[in-house]
Tab-separated table of C-alpha atoms in Angstrom:
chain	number	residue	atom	x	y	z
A	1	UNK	CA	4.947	-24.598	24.107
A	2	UNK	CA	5.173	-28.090	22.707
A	3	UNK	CA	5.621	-27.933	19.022
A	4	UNK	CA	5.291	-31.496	16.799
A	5	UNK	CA	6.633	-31.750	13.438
A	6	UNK	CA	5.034	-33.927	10.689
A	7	UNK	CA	7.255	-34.686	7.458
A	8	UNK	CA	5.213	-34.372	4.482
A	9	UNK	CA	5.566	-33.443	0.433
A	10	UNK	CA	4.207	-30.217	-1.300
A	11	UNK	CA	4.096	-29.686	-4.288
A	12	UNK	CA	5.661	-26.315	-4.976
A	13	UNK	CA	6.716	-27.454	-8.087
A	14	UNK	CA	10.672	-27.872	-6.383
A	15	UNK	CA	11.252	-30.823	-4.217
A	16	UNK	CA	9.073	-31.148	-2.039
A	17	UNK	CA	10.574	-31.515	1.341
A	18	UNK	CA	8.753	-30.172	4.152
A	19	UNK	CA	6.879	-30.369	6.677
A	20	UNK	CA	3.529	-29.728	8.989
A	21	UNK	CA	4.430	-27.792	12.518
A	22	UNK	CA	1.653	-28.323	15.090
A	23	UNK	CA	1.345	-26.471	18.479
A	24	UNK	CA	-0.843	-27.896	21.002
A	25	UNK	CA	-2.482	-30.640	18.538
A	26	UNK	CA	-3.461	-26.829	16.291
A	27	UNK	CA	-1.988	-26.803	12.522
A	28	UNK	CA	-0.106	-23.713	12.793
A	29	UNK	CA	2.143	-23.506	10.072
A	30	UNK	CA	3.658	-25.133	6.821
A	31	UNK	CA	7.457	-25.372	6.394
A	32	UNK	CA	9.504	-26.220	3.200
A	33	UNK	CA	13.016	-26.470	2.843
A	34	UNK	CA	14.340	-24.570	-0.516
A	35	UNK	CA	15.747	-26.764	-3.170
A	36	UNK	CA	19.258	-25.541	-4.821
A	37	UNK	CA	17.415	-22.908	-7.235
A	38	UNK	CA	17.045	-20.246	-4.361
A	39	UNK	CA	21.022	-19.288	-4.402
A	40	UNK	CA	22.271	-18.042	-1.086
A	41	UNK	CA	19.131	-19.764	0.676
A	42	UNK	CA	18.880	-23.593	-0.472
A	43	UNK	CA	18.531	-25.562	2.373
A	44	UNK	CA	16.832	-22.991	4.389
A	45	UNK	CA	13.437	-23.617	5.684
A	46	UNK	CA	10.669	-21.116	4.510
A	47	UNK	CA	7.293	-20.232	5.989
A	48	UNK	CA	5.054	-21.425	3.132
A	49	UNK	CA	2.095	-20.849	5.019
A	50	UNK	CA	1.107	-19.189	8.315
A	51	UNK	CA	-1.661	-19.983	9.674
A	52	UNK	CA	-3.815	-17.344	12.506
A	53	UNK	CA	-0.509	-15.256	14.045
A	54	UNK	CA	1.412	-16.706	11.964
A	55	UNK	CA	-0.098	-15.273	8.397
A	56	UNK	CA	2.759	-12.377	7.232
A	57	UNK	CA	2.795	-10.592	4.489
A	58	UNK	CA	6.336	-11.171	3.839
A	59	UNK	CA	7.009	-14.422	5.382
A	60	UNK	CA	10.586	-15.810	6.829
A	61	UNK	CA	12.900	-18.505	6.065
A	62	UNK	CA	15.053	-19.874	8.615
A	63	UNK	CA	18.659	-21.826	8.493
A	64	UNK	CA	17.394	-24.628	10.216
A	65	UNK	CA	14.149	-26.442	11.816
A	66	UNK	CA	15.705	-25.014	15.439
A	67	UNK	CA	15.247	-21.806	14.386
A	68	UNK	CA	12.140	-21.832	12.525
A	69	UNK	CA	10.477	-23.502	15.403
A	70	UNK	CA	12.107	-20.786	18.169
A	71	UNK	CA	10.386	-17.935	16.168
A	72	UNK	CA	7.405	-19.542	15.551
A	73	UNK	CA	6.790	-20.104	19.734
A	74	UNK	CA	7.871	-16.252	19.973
A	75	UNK	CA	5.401	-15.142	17.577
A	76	UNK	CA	2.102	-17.740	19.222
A	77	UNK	CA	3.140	-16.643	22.389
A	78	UNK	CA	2.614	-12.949	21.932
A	79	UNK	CA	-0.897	-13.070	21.288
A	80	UNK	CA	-1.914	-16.337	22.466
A	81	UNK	CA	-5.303	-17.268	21.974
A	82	UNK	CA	-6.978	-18.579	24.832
A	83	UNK	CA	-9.094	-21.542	22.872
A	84	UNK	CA	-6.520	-24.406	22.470
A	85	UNK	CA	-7.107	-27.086	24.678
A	86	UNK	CA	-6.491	-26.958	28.372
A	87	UNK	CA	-5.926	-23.480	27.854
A	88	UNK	CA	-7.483	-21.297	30.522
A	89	UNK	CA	-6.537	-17.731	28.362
A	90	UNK	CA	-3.518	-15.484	28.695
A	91	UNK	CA	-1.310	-16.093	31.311
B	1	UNK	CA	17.975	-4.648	-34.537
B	2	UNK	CA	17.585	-1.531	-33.561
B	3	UNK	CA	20.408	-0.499	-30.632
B	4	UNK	CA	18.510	1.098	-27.562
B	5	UNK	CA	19.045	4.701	-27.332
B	6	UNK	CA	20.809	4.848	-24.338
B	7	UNK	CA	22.394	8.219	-24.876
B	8	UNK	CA	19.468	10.798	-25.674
B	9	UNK	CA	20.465	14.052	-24.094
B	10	UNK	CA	18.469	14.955	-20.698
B	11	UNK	CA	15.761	16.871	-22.719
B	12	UNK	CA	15.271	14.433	-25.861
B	13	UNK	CA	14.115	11.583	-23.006
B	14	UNK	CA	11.472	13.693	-21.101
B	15	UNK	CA	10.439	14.673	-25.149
B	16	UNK	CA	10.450	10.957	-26.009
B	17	UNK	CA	8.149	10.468	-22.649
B	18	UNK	CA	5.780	13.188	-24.086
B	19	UNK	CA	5.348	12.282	-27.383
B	20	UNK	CA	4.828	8.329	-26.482
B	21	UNK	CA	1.623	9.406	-25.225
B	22	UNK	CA	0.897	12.462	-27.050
B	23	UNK	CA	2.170	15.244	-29.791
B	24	UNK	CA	3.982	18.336	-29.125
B	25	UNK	CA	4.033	21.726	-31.623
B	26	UNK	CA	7.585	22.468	-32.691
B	27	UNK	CA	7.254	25.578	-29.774
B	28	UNK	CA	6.191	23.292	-26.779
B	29	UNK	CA	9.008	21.523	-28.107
B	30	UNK	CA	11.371	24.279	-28.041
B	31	UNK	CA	10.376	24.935	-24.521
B	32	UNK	CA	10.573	22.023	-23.142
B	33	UNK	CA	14.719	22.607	-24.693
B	34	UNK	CA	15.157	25.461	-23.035
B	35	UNK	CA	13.992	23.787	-19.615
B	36	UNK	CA	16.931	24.424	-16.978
B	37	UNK	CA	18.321	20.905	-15.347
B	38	UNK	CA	20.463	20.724	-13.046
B	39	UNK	CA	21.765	16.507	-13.805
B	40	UNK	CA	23.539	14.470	-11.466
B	41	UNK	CA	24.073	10.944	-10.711
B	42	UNK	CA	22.553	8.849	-7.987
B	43	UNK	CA	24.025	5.234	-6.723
B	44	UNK	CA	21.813	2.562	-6.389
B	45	UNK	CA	19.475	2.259	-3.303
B	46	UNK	CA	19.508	6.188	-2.918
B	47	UNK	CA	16.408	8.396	-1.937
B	48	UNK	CA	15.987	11.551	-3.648
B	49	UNK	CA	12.681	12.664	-1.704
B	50	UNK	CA	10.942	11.144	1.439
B	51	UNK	CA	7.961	10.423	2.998
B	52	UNK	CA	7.489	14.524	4.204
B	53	UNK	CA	9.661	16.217	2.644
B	54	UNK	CA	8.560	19.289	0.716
B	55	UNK	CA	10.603	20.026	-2.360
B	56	UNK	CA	10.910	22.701	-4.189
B	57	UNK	CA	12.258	20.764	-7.868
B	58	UNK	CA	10.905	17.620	-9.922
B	59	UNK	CA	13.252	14.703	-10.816
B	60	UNK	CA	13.674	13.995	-14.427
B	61	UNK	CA	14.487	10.326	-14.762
B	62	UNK	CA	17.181	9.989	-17.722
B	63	UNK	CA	18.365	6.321	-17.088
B	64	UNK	CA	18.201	3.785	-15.257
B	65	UNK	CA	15.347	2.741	-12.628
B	66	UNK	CA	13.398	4.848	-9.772
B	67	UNK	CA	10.985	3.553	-7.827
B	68	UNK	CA	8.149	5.123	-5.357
B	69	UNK	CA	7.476	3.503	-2.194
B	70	UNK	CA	6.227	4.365	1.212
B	71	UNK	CA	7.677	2.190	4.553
B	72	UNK	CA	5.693	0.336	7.282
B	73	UNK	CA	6.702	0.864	10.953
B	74	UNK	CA	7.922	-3.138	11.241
B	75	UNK	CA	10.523	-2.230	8.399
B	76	UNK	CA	8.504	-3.480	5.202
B	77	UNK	CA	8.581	-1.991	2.046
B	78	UNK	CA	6.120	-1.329	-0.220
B	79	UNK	CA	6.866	-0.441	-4.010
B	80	UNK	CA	4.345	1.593	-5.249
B	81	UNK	CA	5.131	2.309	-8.730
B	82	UNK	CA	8.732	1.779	-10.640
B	83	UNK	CA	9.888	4.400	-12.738
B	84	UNK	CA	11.466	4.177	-16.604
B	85	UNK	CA	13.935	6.950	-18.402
B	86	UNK	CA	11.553	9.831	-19.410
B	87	UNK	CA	9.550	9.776	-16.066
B	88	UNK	CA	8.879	12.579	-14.085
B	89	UNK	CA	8.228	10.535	-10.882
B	90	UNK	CA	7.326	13.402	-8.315
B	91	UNK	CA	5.819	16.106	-10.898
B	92	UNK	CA	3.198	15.890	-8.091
B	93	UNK	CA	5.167	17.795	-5.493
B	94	UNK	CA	4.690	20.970	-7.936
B	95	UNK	CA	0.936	20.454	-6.489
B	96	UNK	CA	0.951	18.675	-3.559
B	97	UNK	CA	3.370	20.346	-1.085
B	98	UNK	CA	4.247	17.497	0.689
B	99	UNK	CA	5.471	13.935	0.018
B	100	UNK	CA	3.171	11.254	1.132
B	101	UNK	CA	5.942	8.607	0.022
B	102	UNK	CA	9.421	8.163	-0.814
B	103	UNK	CA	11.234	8.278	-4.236
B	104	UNK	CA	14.341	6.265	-4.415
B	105	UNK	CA	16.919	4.725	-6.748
B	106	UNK	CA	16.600	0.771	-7.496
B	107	UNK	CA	19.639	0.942	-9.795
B	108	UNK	CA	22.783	3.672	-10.486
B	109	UNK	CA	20.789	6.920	-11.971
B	110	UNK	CA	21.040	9.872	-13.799
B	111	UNK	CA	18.300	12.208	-13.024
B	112	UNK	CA	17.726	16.195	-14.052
B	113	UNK	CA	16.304	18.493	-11.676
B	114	UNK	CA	13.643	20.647	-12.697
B	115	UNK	CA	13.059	23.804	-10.355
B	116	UNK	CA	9.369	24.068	-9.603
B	117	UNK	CA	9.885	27.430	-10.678
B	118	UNK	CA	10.199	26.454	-14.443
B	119	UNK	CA	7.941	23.574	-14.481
B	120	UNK	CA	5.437	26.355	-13.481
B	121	UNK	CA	6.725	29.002	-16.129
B	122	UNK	CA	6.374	26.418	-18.935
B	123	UNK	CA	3.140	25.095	-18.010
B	124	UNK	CA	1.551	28.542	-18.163
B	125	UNK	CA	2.841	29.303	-21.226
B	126	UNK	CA	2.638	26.644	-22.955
B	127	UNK	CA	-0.530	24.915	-22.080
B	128	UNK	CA	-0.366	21.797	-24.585
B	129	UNK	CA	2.761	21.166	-22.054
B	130	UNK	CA	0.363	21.671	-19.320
B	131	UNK	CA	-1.870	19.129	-21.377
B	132	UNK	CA	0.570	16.224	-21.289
B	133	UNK	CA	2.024	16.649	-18.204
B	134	UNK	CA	-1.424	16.117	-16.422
B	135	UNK	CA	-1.838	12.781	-19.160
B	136	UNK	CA	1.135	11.341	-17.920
B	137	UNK	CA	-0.372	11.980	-14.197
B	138	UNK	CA	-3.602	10.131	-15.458
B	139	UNK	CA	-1.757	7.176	-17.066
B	140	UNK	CA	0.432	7.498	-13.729
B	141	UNK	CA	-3.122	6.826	-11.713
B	142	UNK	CA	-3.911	3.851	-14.642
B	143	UNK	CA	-0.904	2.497	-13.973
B	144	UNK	CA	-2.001	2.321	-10.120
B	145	UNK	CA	-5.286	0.991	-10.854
B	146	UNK	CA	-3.767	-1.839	-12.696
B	147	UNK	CA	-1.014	-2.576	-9.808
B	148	UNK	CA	-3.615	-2.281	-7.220
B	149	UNK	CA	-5.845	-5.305	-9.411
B	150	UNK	CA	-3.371	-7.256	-9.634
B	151	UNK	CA	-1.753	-6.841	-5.311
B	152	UNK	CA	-5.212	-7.449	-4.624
B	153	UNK	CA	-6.344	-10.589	-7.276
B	154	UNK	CA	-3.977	-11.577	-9.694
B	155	UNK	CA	-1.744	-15.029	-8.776
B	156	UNK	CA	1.821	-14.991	-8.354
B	157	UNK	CA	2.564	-15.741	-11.737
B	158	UNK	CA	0.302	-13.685	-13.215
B	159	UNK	CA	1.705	-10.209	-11.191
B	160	UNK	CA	5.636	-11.510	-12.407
B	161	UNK	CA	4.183	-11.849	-16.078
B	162	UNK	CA	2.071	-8.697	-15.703
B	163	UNK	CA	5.187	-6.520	-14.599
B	164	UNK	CA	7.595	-7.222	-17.345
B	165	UNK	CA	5.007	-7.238	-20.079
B	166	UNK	CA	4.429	-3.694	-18.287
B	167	UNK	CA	7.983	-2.514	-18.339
B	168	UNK	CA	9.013	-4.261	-21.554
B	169	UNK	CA	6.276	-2.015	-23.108
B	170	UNK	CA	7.086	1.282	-21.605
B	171	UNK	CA	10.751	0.601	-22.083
B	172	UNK	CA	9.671	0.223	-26.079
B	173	UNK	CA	7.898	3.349	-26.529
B	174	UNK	CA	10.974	5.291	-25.485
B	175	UNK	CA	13.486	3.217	-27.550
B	176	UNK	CA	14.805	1.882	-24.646
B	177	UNK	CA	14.634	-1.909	-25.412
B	178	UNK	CA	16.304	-4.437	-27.809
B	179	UNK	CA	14.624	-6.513	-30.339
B	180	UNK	CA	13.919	-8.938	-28.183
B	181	UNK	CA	14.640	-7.812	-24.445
B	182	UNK	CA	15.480	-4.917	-22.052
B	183	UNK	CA	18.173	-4.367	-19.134
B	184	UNK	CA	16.269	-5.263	-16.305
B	185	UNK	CA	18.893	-4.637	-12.994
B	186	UNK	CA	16.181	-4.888	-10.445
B	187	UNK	CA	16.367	-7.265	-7.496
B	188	UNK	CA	14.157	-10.749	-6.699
B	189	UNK	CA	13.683	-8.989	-3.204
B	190	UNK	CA	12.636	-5.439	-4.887
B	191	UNK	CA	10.186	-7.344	-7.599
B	192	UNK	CA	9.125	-8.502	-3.971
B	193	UNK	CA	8.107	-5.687	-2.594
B	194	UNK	CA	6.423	-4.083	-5.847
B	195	UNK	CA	4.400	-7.302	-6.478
B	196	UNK	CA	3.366	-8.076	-2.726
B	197	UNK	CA	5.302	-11.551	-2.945
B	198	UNK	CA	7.678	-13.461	-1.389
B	199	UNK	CA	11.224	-13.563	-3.084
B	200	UNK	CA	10.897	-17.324	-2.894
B	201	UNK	CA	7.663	-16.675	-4.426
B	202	UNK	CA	9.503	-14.366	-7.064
B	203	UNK	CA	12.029	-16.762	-7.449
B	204	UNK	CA	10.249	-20.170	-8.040
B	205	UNK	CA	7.800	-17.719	-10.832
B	206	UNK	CA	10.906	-16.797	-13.039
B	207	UNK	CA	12.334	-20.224	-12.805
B	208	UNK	CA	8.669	-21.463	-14.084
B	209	UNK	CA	8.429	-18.621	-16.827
B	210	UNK	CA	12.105	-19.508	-18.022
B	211	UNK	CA	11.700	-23.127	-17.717
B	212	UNK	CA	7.803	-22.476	-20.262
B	213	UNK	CA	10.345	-20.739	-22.261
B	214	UNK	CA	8.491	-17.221	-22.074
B	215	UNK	CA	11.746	-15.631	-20.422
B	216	UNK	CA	15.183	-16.026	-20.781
B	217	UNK	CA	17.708	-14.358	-18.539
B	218	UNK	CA	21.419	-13.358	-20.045
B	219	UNK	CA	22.740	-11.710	-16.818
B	220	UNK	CA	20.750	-8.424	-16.069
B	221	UNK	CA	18.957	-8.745	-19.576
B	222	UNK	CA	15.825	-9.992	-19.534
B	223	UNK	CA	14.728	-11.699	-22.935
B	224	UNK	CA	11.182	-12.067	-23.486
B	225	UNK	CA	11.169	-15.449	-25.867
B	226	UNK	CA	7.179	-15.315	-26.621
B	227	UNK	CA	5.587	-12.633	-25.800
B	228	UNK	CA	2.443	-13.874	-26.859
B	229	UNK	CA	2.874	-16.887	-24.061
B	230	UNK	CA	3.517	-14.248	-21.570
B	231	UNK	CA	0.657	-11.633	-22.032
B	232	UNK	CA	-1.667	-14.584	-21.959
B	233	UNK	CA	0.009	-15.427	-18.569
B	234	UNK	CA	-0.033	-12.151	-16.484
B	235	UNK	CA	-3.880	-11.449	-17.998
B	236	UNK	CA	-1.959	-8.081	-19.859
B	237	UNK	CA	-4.208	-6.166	-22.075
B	238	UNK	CA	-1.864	-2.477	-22.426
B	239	UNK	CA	-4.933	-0.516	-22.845
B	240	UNK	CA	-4.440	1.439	-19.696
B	241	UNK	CA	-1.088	2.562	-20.370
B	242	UNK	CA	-2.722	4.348	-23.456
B	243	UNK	CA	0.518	4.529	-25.843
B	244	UNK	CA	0.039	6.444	-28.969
C-alpha cells in the first residue's frame, strides 16, 4: 500500500511538527511528533487523529515515521474497504 | 494549616466516611468500633477482587488509592471509579454475589477486611448504619452519573479539571488534604484510563493547567493554586457528591 506523507503544523499548543499520512490519495491519519514535555516519549510520533480504521480509543505513538507508517498499512489492510480508487474490494 | 490525618485508626476512617455524608448516634458509632477487620497491606498495581469472583468480605480502604475497573479483550483498561481512604469500594458484593469488575490498587494500600458476615450483623441491628451505607451506594451511582457526563461530553481539559476538583473535595471531607493540596500518586497513563484520554492527551492538559497557574505539581503533591480558575474549567458544581 503506497503511503504519502505531507509535512504540516498543528497547533496542539506544543510545537507543531507533524504531519498528514495519505493512503491511496485517502487522508487517513494525522501524525505529530511530541515536543520535550512528554518525558520518556519526546520525539516519538503520536496518532493525533485516526481517521475510518484508524479511529482508537487509545491511540499509539511510534519511535519513528518507519514504524508509524508499518502499523498504520497493518491496521488498513485488515479491513480494507473496497471504495478507494482502482480498488476492485477485498483481495 | 491543618496536617492531614494520615494516621486515623482503621475504624475512625470508615466513621469519618460516614459522617461526611451523614450523622451517626453514639451506638451506631459504637458498632461500627466493634466491627472485626482483618488489615493488611497491598503493593501498588494489586487486585483484591476480579471480574467473577464471589467474595465473601468487603474492603475497607484506610489509605492510599483503589480503583474499580473492568478490562476489554484487546488489553484496554477502563477505570470506572477511583477510590479515597474511608471507601468501602465493593460493599456491593454483600448484595450482588458476583463481581462484574475488578477492584485493584493504583498506589501501596492499607485496606481492612470486613466479613460479609458482620457487615450483615451490623446492618440489621443497627439500621441508621444500614441508612448510610446504602447513601454512600447512591452518591457511589452520582459519582457514576457524573463520570459517565463527562467520558461521554466534557473536553479533555474539562474531565482533568473535573477529576481533581472531584478528589481534592472528597479527600477534604475526610481530613485527608493540606491547605492547599493533596498527595496525588496516580499515574498520567491511569488518569488515562479513568478519563477516556490519551496520556499525551493527559499530559499536554496538566502542562496547560500548570502553565494557567490553576495547578502546581511538588513531586506526587498536587497543589491546587486557584481553585476558583479550576472549577470554572472542568464545569464542577459538587452537588452530586452531596457532602454534609
Amino acid at each position: 500500500m503506497n503511503l504519502i506523507l505531507q509535512p504540516v503544523m498543528v497547533d496542539t499548543g506544543e510545537e507543531g511538527e507533524a504531519c498528514l499520512v495519505f493512503a491511496e490519495g485517502w487522508l487517513v491519519a494525522v501524525l505529530v511528533r511530541l515536543s520535550d514535555n512528554h518525558a520518556g516519549a519526546e520525539g516519538f510520533w503520536f496518532l493525533e487523529k485516526g481517521f475510518g480504521r484508524l479511529d482508537c480509543p487509545d491511540p499509539p505513538s511510534f519511535s519513528d515515521l518507519e514504524c508509524a507508517q508499518q502499523w498504520i498499512r497493518e491496521h488498513l489492510e485488515i479491513h480494507r474497504p473496497p471504495r478507494w480508487p482502482g480498488d476492485q474490494g477485498h483481495t | 494549616m491543618s496536617a492531614p490525618s494520615q494516621s486515623l485508626a482503621e475504624h475512625d476512617r470508615l466513621i469519618a466516611k460516614l459522617e461526611s455524608i451523614g450523622t451517626l448516634t453514639l451506638e451506631e458509632r459504637a458498632a461500627i468500633k466493634a466491627l472485626p477487620l482483618r488489615v493488611r497491606q497491598i503493593a501498588e498495581d494489586t487486585d483484591i477482587v476480579r471480574d467473577g469472583d464471589t467474595p465473601t468480605e468487603s474492603c475497607l480502604l484506610v489509605e492510599g488509592f483503589l480503583c474499580r475497573y473492568k478490562m476489554l479483550p484487546d488489553g484496554g483498561r477502563q477505570i470506572l471509579a477511583i477510590h479515597t481512604a474511608g471507601d468501602i469500594p465493593d460493599l456491593q458484593s454483600l448484595q450482588l454475589k458476583v463481581m462484574d469488575h475488578s477492584l485493584g490498587s493504583l498506589t501501596p494500600c492499607k485496606v481492612a477486611f470486613i466479613s460479609h458476615a458482620a457487615l450483615h450483623d451490623i446492618t440489621r441491628a443497627h439500621p441508621g448504619v444500614m441508612a448510610l451505607f446504602w447513601r454512600d451506594t447512591l452518591i457511589d451511582a452520582a459519582i457514576f452519573r457524573e463520570w459517565l457526563t463527562g467520558v461521554g461530553r466534557r473536553s479533555a481539559h474539562q474531565r482533568i479539571a473535573h477529576l481533581i476538583c472531584e478528589i481534592h473535595l472528597r479527600l477534604k471531607v475526610v481530613g485527608l488534604t493540606d491547605d492547599d493540596g493533596f498527595e496525588l500518586p496516580i499515574t498520567q497513563a491511569e488518569l488515562a484510563d479513568a478519563l477516556g484520554l490519551s496520556t499525551v492527551h493527559v499530559n499536554r492538559v496538566l502542562q496547560d493547567l500548570r502553565r494557567d497557574g490553576l495547578i502546581a505539581s511538588r513531586g506526587k503533591f498536587l497543589a491546587v493554586t486557584d481553585w476558583r480558575r479550576l472549577e470554572q474549567a472542568g464545569g464542577f458544581d459538587p452537588r452530586y457528591l452531596h457532602v454534609r
